[in-house]
Coordinates of C-alpha atoms in Angstrom, one line a residue:
M1 CA -7.7 -19.0 -11.9
F2 CA -11.0 -18.2 -11.2
D3 CA -12.0 -20.5 -7.7
R4 CA -13.0 -17.8 -5.5
I5 CA -16.6 -18.6 -3.5
Q6 CA -19.4 -19.6 -5.1
G7 CA -22.0 -16.7 -4.9
V8 CA -24.8 -15.3 -6.8
N9 CA -25.1 -15.1 -10.8
L10 CA -26.1 -12.4 -12.7
D11 CA -29.1 -11.4 -14.5
A12 CA -29.5 -13.9 -17.4
Q13 CA -30.3 -10.4 -19.2
H14 CA -27.0 -9.3 -17.9
P15 CA -23.9 -8.8 -21.1
L16 CA -21.6 -11.5 -19.8
S17 CA -24.7 -14.1 -19.1
A18 CA -26.4 -13.3 -21.8
G19 CA -23.3 -14.5 -24.2
L20 CA -22.8 -10.7 -25.6
T21 CA -19.6 -10.4 -23.4
A22 CA -18.7 -13.3 -22.3
D23 CA -16.3 -14.2 -24.9
S24 CA -15.7 -10.9 -25.9
R25 CA -11.4 -10.3 -26.4
L26 CA -11.6 -8.3 -23.3
I27 CA -12.8 -10.2 -21.2
T28 CA -10.8 -12.7 -22.4
A29 CA -7.9 -11.5 -22.0
Y30 CA -9.1 -10.6 -18.0
Q31 CA -9.3 -14.6 -17.5
G32 CA -6.0 -15.1 -18.8
S33 CA -6.2 -16.7 -22.5
R34 CA -4.8 -14.8 -24.8
P35 CA -7.3 -13.8 -27.8
D36 CA -6.5 -13.8 -31.8
V37 CA -5.8 -10.2 -31.1
T38 CA -4.5 -8.0 -27.7
P39 CA -7.5 -6.0 -26.7
V40 CA -6.5 -1.8 -25.8
W41 CA -9.1 0.6 -24.1
F42 CA -7.7 3.6 -22.3
M43 CA -8.1 4.7 -19.1
R44 CA -10.2 8.4 -18.6
Q45 CA -10.6 7.8 -22.7
A46 CA -13.8 8.9 -21.4
G47 CA -14.4 12.7 -22.2
R48 CA -11.4 14.9 -21.6
S49 CA -9.9 14.5 -24.7
L50 CA -12.5 14.6 -27.6
P51 CA -14.3 17.7 -28.8
E52 CA -17.7 16.5 -28.8
Y53 CA -17.0 15.9 -25.1
R54 CA -16.2 19.4 -24.5
E55 CA -19.2 20.2 -26.3
L56 CA -21.2 18.3 -24.4
R57 CA -20.1 18.8 -21.1
V58 CA -20.4 23.2 -21.8
G59 CA -22.6 24.7 -18.7
T60 CA -22.4 21.0 -16.5
Q61 CA -20.6 20.5 -13.5
M62 CA -19.1 17.7 -13.4
L63 CA -20.4 16.2 -10.5
E64 CA -24.4 17.0 -11.9
A65 CA -22.7 15.3 -15.5
C66 CA -22.2 12.2 -13.8
L67 CA -25.7 12.2 -12.2
T68 CA -27.0 13.2 -14.8
P69 CA -28.0 9.2 -16.7
E70 CA -28.0 10.9 -20.2
L71 CA -25.1 12.7 -20.4
A72 CA -22.7 9.8 -18.1
S73 CA -23.9 7.3 -21.1
E74 CA -23.2 9.3 -23.9
I75 CA -20.3 10.5 -22.8
T76 CA -19.0 7.1 -21.9
L77 CA -19.8 5.7 -25.6
Q78 CA -17.9 8.8 -27.5
P79 CA -14.3 7.2 -27.2
V80 CA -15.9 3.6 -28.4
R81 CA -17.7 5.0 -31.3
R82 CA -14.6 7.4 -32.0
H83 CA -11.8 4.9 -31.8
G84 CA -13.3 1.5 -32.4
V85 CA -11.7 0.4 -28.6
D86 CA -12.2 -2.7 -26.9
A87 CA -14.1 -1.7 -23.7
G88 CA -16.2 1.4 -22.9
I89 CA -15.0 2.6 -19.6
F90 CA -18.3 4.1 -17.1
F91 CA -18.2 8.0 -17.1
S92 CA -17.9 8.8 -13.3
D93 CA -15.7 9.7 -11.2
I94 CA -14.1 8.2 -7.6
V95 CA -15.8 10.7 -5.5
V96 CA -18.8 9.9 -6.4
P97 CA -20.1 7.5 -3.3
L98 CA -18.9 10.1 -1.1
K99 CA -22.0 12.8 -2.6
L100 CA -24.2 10.5 -2.9
V101 CA -24.2 9.1 0.7
G102 CA -24.0 12.5 1.8
V103 CA -20.6 14.2 2.6
D104 CA -19.6 17.2 1.5
V105 CA -17.8 17.4 -2.0
S106 CA -17.3 19.2 -5.0
I107 CA -15.1 19.3 -8.1
V108 CA -13.0 22.0 -8.4
A109 CA -12.1 22.8 -12.3
G110 CA -8.1 22.3 -12.6
K111 CA -7.2 20.8 -8.8
G112 CA -10.1 17.8 -7.7
P113 CA -12.5 17.1 -6.0
V114 CA -12.7 19.2 -2.7
L115 CA -13.9 18.6 0.7
G116 CA -16.3 21.0 3.0
K117 CA -14.0 19.4 6.1
A118 CA -11.1 17.5 6.3
V119 CA -11.3 14.0 8.7
R120 CA -8.8 14.3 10.6
T121 CA -9.0 13.8 14.0
A122 CA -11.2 10.2 15.8
A123 CA -13.9 12.5 16.8
D124 CA -14.1 13.5 12.8
V125 CA -14.2 10.2 11.7
A126 CA -16.7 9.6 14.0
E127 CA -18.5 12.2 12.5
L128 CA -18.5 11.0 9.2
V129 CA -19.3 7.5 10.1
A130 CA -23.0 8.0 11.0
L131 CA -23.3 8.9 7.1
D132 CA -24.8 5.4 6.7
P133 CA -24.0 3.6 3.6
A134 CA -27.4 1.8 3.4
V135 CA -28.7 4.9 1.5
L136 CA -26.9 4.1 -1.3
D137 CA -28.4 1.8 -2.4
D138 CA -31.9 3.9 -3.2
A139 CA -29.0 6.5 -4.2
L140 CA -27.2 5.3 -6.4
A141 CA -30.3 4.6 -8.8
P142 CA -28.8 7.0 -11.7
I143 CA -25.2 5.1 -11.5
R144 CA -28.4 1.9 -12.4
E145 CA -29.2 3.5 -15.0
A146 CA -26.4 5.1 -16.4
V147 CA -24.6 1.6 -16.8
T148 CA -27.7 -0.1 -18.5
R149 CA -28.7 3.0 -21.1
T150 CA -25.0 2.6 -21.9
T151 CA -24.7 -1.8 -22.0
D152 CA -27.6 -1.9 -24.3
E153 CA -25.9 0.1 -26.7
L154 CA -22.7 -1.0 -26.7
G155 CA -23.8 -4.4 -27.2
T156 CA -21.2 -7.1 -27.7
T157 CA -18.4 -4.2 -26.9
P158 CA -18.2 -4.8 -23.0
L159 CA -18.1 -2.1 -19.7
I160 CA -16.0 -2.0 -17.1
G161 CA -17.5 -0.4 -13.6
F162 CA -14.7 1.6 -11.5
A163 CA -14.1 2.6 -8.4
G164 CA -11.3 4.3 -6.1
A165 CA -9.7 2.3 -3.7
P166 CA -10.5 2.8 -0.3
F167 CA -6.7 4.4 0.7
T168 CA -7.4 7.0 -2.2
L169 CA -11.0 7.7 -1.1
A170 CA -9.5 7.6 2.6
A171 CA -6.7 10.5 1.3
Y172 CA -9.2 12.6 0.4
L173 CA -11.4 12.8 2.6
V174 CA -8.0 13.5 5.4
E175 CA -5.9 15.8 3.3
G176 CA -9.4 18.0 2.7
G177 CA -8.6 17.1 -1.6
P178 CA -6.3 16.6 -3.1
S179 CA -2.1 16.2 -2.0
K180 CA 1.3 15.0 -3.4
D181 CA 1.9 13.5 0.1
H182 CA -0.7 12.8 1.4
I183 CA 0.8 12.9 4.8
H184 CA -2.2 14.2 7.1
A185 CA -3.5 10.6 6.3
R186 CA -0.4 8.7 6.6
T187 CA 0.2 10.4 10.2
L188 CA -3.6 9.7 11.3
M189 CA -3.1 6.0 9.9
H190 CA 0.5 5.5 13.1
S191 CA -1.1 8.3 15.2
D192 CA -4.4 6.4 16.0
P193 CA -4.8 3.1 13.9
E194 CA -8.1 2.4 15.6
A195 CA -9.6 5.1 13.9
W196 CA -7.5 4.7 10.3
A197 CA -9.0 1.2 10.8
V198 CA -12.9 2.6 11.2
L199 CA -12.5 5.3 8.3
M200 CA -11.0 2.2 6.2
A201 CA -13.9 0.0 6.8
W202 CA -16.1 2.7 6.1
T203 CA -14.6 3.8 2.8
A204 CA -14.2 0.3 1.7
E205 CA -18.5 0.4 1.9
V206 CA -19.2 2.8 0.7
T207 CA -17.2 2.5 -2.4
G208 CA -17.8 -1.8 -2.5
K209 CA -21.7 -0.5 -2.9
F210 CA -20.4 2.0 -6.0
L211 CA -18.8 -0.8 -7.3
R212 CA -21.5 -3.3 -6.9
A213 CA -24.1 -1.5 -8.3
Q214 CA -22.5 -1.2 -11.5
I215 CA -21.4 -4.8 -12.2
L216 CA -25.0 -5.2 -11.5
A217 CA -26.6 -2.4 -13.7
G218 CA -24.6 -5.0 -16.7
A219 CA -20.6 -3.8 -16.8
S220 CA -18.7 -7.0 -17.5
A221 CA -15.6 -6.0 -15.2
A222 CA -14.5 -4.4 -12.2
Q223 CA -11.7 -1.8 -11.8
L224 CA -10.2 -0.8 -8.3
F225 CA -8.4 2.1 -8.5
D226 CA -6.2 3.2 -6.1
S227 CA -4.4 6.5 -7.1
W228 CA -2.8 7.0 -4.1
A229 CA -1.6 4.0 -3.0
G230 CA 2.3 5.1 -4.2
A231 CA 2.8 7.0 -1.3
L232 CA 2.4 3.9 1.3
S233 CA 5.7 1.6 1.8
L234 CA 5.1 -1.9 1.0
D235 CA 4.5 -2.7 4.8
D236 CA 2.1 0.5 5.6
Y237 CA 0.4 -1.0 2.4
T238 CA -0.5 -4.7 4.3
K239 CA -0.6 -3.8 6.8
Y240 CA -3.2 -0.4 7.1
V241 CA -4.7 -0.2 3.2
A242 CA -4.8 -3.8 1.6
P243 CA -7.7 -5.4 3.9
A244 CA -9.6 -2.5 3.3
S245 CA -9.2 -3.4 -0.2
A246 CA -10.0 -6.3 -0.3
L247 CA -12.8 -6.0 1.8
A248 CA -13.6 -3.3 -1.0
I249 CA -13.6 -5.8 -4.1
S250 CA -15.5 -8.7 -2.1
H251 CA -18.6 -6.7 -2.5
V252 CA -17.9 -8.4 -6.8
Q253 CA -16.1 -11.2 -5.4
D254 CA -19.8 -12.9 -5.3
L255 CA -20.6 -12.4 -8.7
T256 CA -21.2 -15.1 -11.5
Y257 CA -21.8 -15.8 -14.4
E258 CA -22.7 -19.1 -16.6
T259 CA -21.1 -19.7 -19.7
R260 CA -22.0 -23.0 -21.8
S261 CA -20.0 -24.9 -24.8
A262 CA -20.6 -23.8 -28.4
D263 CA -20.8 -27.7 -28.8
L264 CA -23.8 -28.4 -26.4
A265 CA -23.8 -32.7 -28.3
A266 CA -20.1 -32.9 -26.7
D267 CA -19.4 -30.8 -23.5
P268 CA -23.2 -30.2 -22.0
E269 CA -22.2 -28.9 -19.1
S270 CA -22.3 -25.7 -17.8
V271 CA -19.2 -23.3 -16.5
R272 CA -19.6 -20.7 -13.4
N273 CA -17.7 -17.1 -13.9
S274 CA -16.5 -15.0 -11.7
V275 CA -16.7 -11.4 -12.9
P276 CA -12.7 -10.3 -13.8
I277 CA -11.3 -8.0 -11.1
V278 CA -9.1 -5.6 -12.3
H279 CA -7.0 -3.8 -9.4
F280 CA -4.8 -0.3 -10.8
G281 CA -2.5 1.9 -8.9
V282 CA 0.4 4.9 -9.2
G283 CA 3.4 4.7 -8.8
T284 CA 3.2 1.6 -7.0
S285 CA 5.3 -0.9 -8.8
E286 CA 6.5 -2.2 -5.4
L287 CA 3.4 -2.7 -4.0
L288 CA 2.3 -5.0 -7.4
K289 CA 1.9 -8.1 -5.9
A290 CA 0.4 -6.9 -2.8
M291 CA -2.6 -5.3 -5.0
H292 CA -3.1 -8.6 -6.5
D293 CA -3.3 -11.1 -3.2
I294 CA -6.1 -8.9 -2.1
G295 CA -8.4 -10.8 -4.5
A296 CA -7.9 -9.3 -7.4
D297 CA -7.6 -11.2 -11.5
V298 CA -5.7 -8.5 -13.4
V299 CA -2.7 -6.2 -12.3
G300 CA -3.0 -2.6 -14.2
V301 CA 0.6 -1.5 -14.4
D302 CA 1.7 2.1 -14.9
Y303 CA 4.2 4.1 -17.1
R304 CA 6.9 3.8 -14.2
V305 CA 7.8 -0.2 -14.8
Q306 CA 8.2 -1.9 -17.5
L307 CA 6.0 -5.0 -17.9
D308 CA 8.3 -8.1 -18.1
E309 CA 9.3 -6.9 -15.1
A310 CA 5.9 -6.6 -12.9
S311 CA 5.1 -9.7 -15.4
R312 CA 8.6 -11.4 -12.9
R313 CA 7.5 -9.5 -9.6
L314 CA 3.7 -10.5 -10.2
G315 CA 5.1 -15.2 -11.1
G316 CA 4.9 -15.1 -14.5
N317 CA 0.9 -16.0 -13.8
V318 CA -1.1 -13.0 -13.5
P319 CA -2.8 -10.8 -16.3
V320 CA -1.6 -7.6 -16.6
Q321 CA -2.3 -4.5 -18.3
G322 CA -1.1 -1.5 -19.2
N323 CA 1.4 0.3 -20.0
I324 CA 2.4 2.9 -22.4
D325 CA 3.9 6.3 -21.1
P326 CA 0.9 9.1 -21.1
A327 CA 3.9 11.4 -22.2
L328 CA 4.6 9.8 -25.7
L329 CA 1.4 10.6 -26.7
A330 CA 2.4 14.1 -27.7
A331 CA 6.1 12.4 -29.5
P332 CA 6.6 12.6 -32.8
W333 CA 4.6 9.2 -34.4
P334 CA 7.9 7.3 -34.9
V335 CA 9.2 7.5 -30.9
L336 CA 5.0 6.2 -30.4
E337 CA 4.7 3.7 -32.6
A338 CA 8.6 2.2 -31.4
H339 CA 6.8 2.6 -28.1
V340 CA 3.7 0.8 -28.5
L341 CA 5.1 -2.2 -30.6
D342 CA 8.2 -2.6 -27.4
V343 CA 4.9 -2.8 -24.7
L344 CA 3.8 -5.3 -26.9
E345 CA 6.1 -7.5 -27.0
K346 CA 7.0 -7.0 -22.9
G347 CA 3.4 -8.0 -23.3
R348 CA 3.8 -11.2 -24.1
T349 CA 5.9 -12.8 -21.2
A350 CA 2.1 -12.5 -19.1
P351 CA -0.8 -15.2 -20.0
S352 CA -2.2 -12.0 -21.4
H353 CA -2.5 -8.5 -22.0
V354 CA -4.4 -5.7 -22.7
L355 CA -3.6 -2.3 -23.3
N356 CA -3.5 0.9 -21.8
L357 CA -1.8 3.5 -20.7
G358 CA 0.3 3.2 -17.5
H359 CA -2.1 6.4 -16.7
G360 CA -5.0 8.8 -17.6
V361 CA -5.2 10.4 -21.3
P362 CA -3.5 14.0 -21.1
P363 CA -6.8 16.6 -22.0
E364 CA -4.6 18.1 -24.7
T365 CA -4.4 14.6 -26.3
D366 CA -4.5 14.3 -29.9
P367 CA -7.3 12.2 -30.2
A368 CA -6.7 10.8 -33.8
V369 CA -3.6 9.8 -32.2
L370 CA -5.6 7.5 -30.2
T371 CA -6.9 5.9 -33.0
R372 CA -3.9 5.1 -34.5
V373 CA -2.9 3.6 -31.7
V374 CA -5.8 1.7 -31.5
N375 CA -5.5 0.6 -35.3
L376 CA -2.0 -0.1 -34.3
V377 CA -2.5 -2.3 -31.6
H378 CA -5.0 -4.2 -33.0
D379 CA -3.1 -4.6 -36.5
A380 CA 0.6 -5.7 -34.4
S381 CA -1.1 -7.8 -32.8
A382 CA -3.1 -10.5 -34.6
E383 CA 0.4 -10.2 -37.2
Q384 CA 1.8 -11.4 -33.6
N385 CA -0.5 -13.8 -32.9
S386 CA -0.4 -15.4 -36.7
V387 CA 3.5 -15.8 -37.1
R388 CA 3.7 -17.6 -33.5

């Protein structure tokens, strides 16, 4: 499946190049092969529900924590230690690159990202894009340090880097903060397509640099989050959003690593692989194929569509990730257990499956439940694979 353009190999010390994570359950599944045990990790597993996270965050603002390498690394590692998940997800926020490029943005507790000024007109867009994304080459140093610290500790457990998709960043910028319908963003999209295209190209560059920095520093996979794409029709997504999302992931599509057969005498040739890219959106059941078509290798599926149907819409040949309903994490264990087993079974319709939530971990989730889910997934999938 990895037939992208030839690029530049990752450093020899990178966990993929060094052979630490290349054969992990997660990377194997992302590459389209089914490992002996289904890998599992949870979106928003870093922080939120963990008491050790809340203790660590006392007196520290969200963006400050994201930009303090020691804190970001420790928060990323906490759920890996506690739950035994098959991957770490880098603790950060999608607006971090906006902050570092010079945008006036803060994260307000209980509300989310809030912008100092909404970007509503062509003049506003021109003012915004005057902020040069090239400054990120130096400004992302804390991110690179945090990733390296984390991967040094993770060893053979892969770290997933992530970034917000251009539309989600643009929606925050135009709305000035969170929104239920993103009506101002959708209005700008149609009323001034030229200004919209300029805005989307800029957000693609900013978030693409953020993602690339994480991979170069040691992350073994990339995930592009489009939290608000579900507000769009398929036509609008394809015309006004997909090209920018493709531009964003182009920042990591040229990054490759080499693997060799365990039996060098029989097969001395090395194989060049691309870093796997996952694309996830919320409420995007009707957009799944278009989201894959931007150049992603794996499609994350939210809880609104079952995995067998998602796989059918994707053509039956695309690895999928998902999609436990987060609401069921608080249900009685027999209910949750049956749901997890059903998700595992439906995930078998795809070439490979990484079990995850169909959105993020709710803050009130009992951490012991997440650990129990991890054990269930590992045990049940191992048993499934042994009898098939």
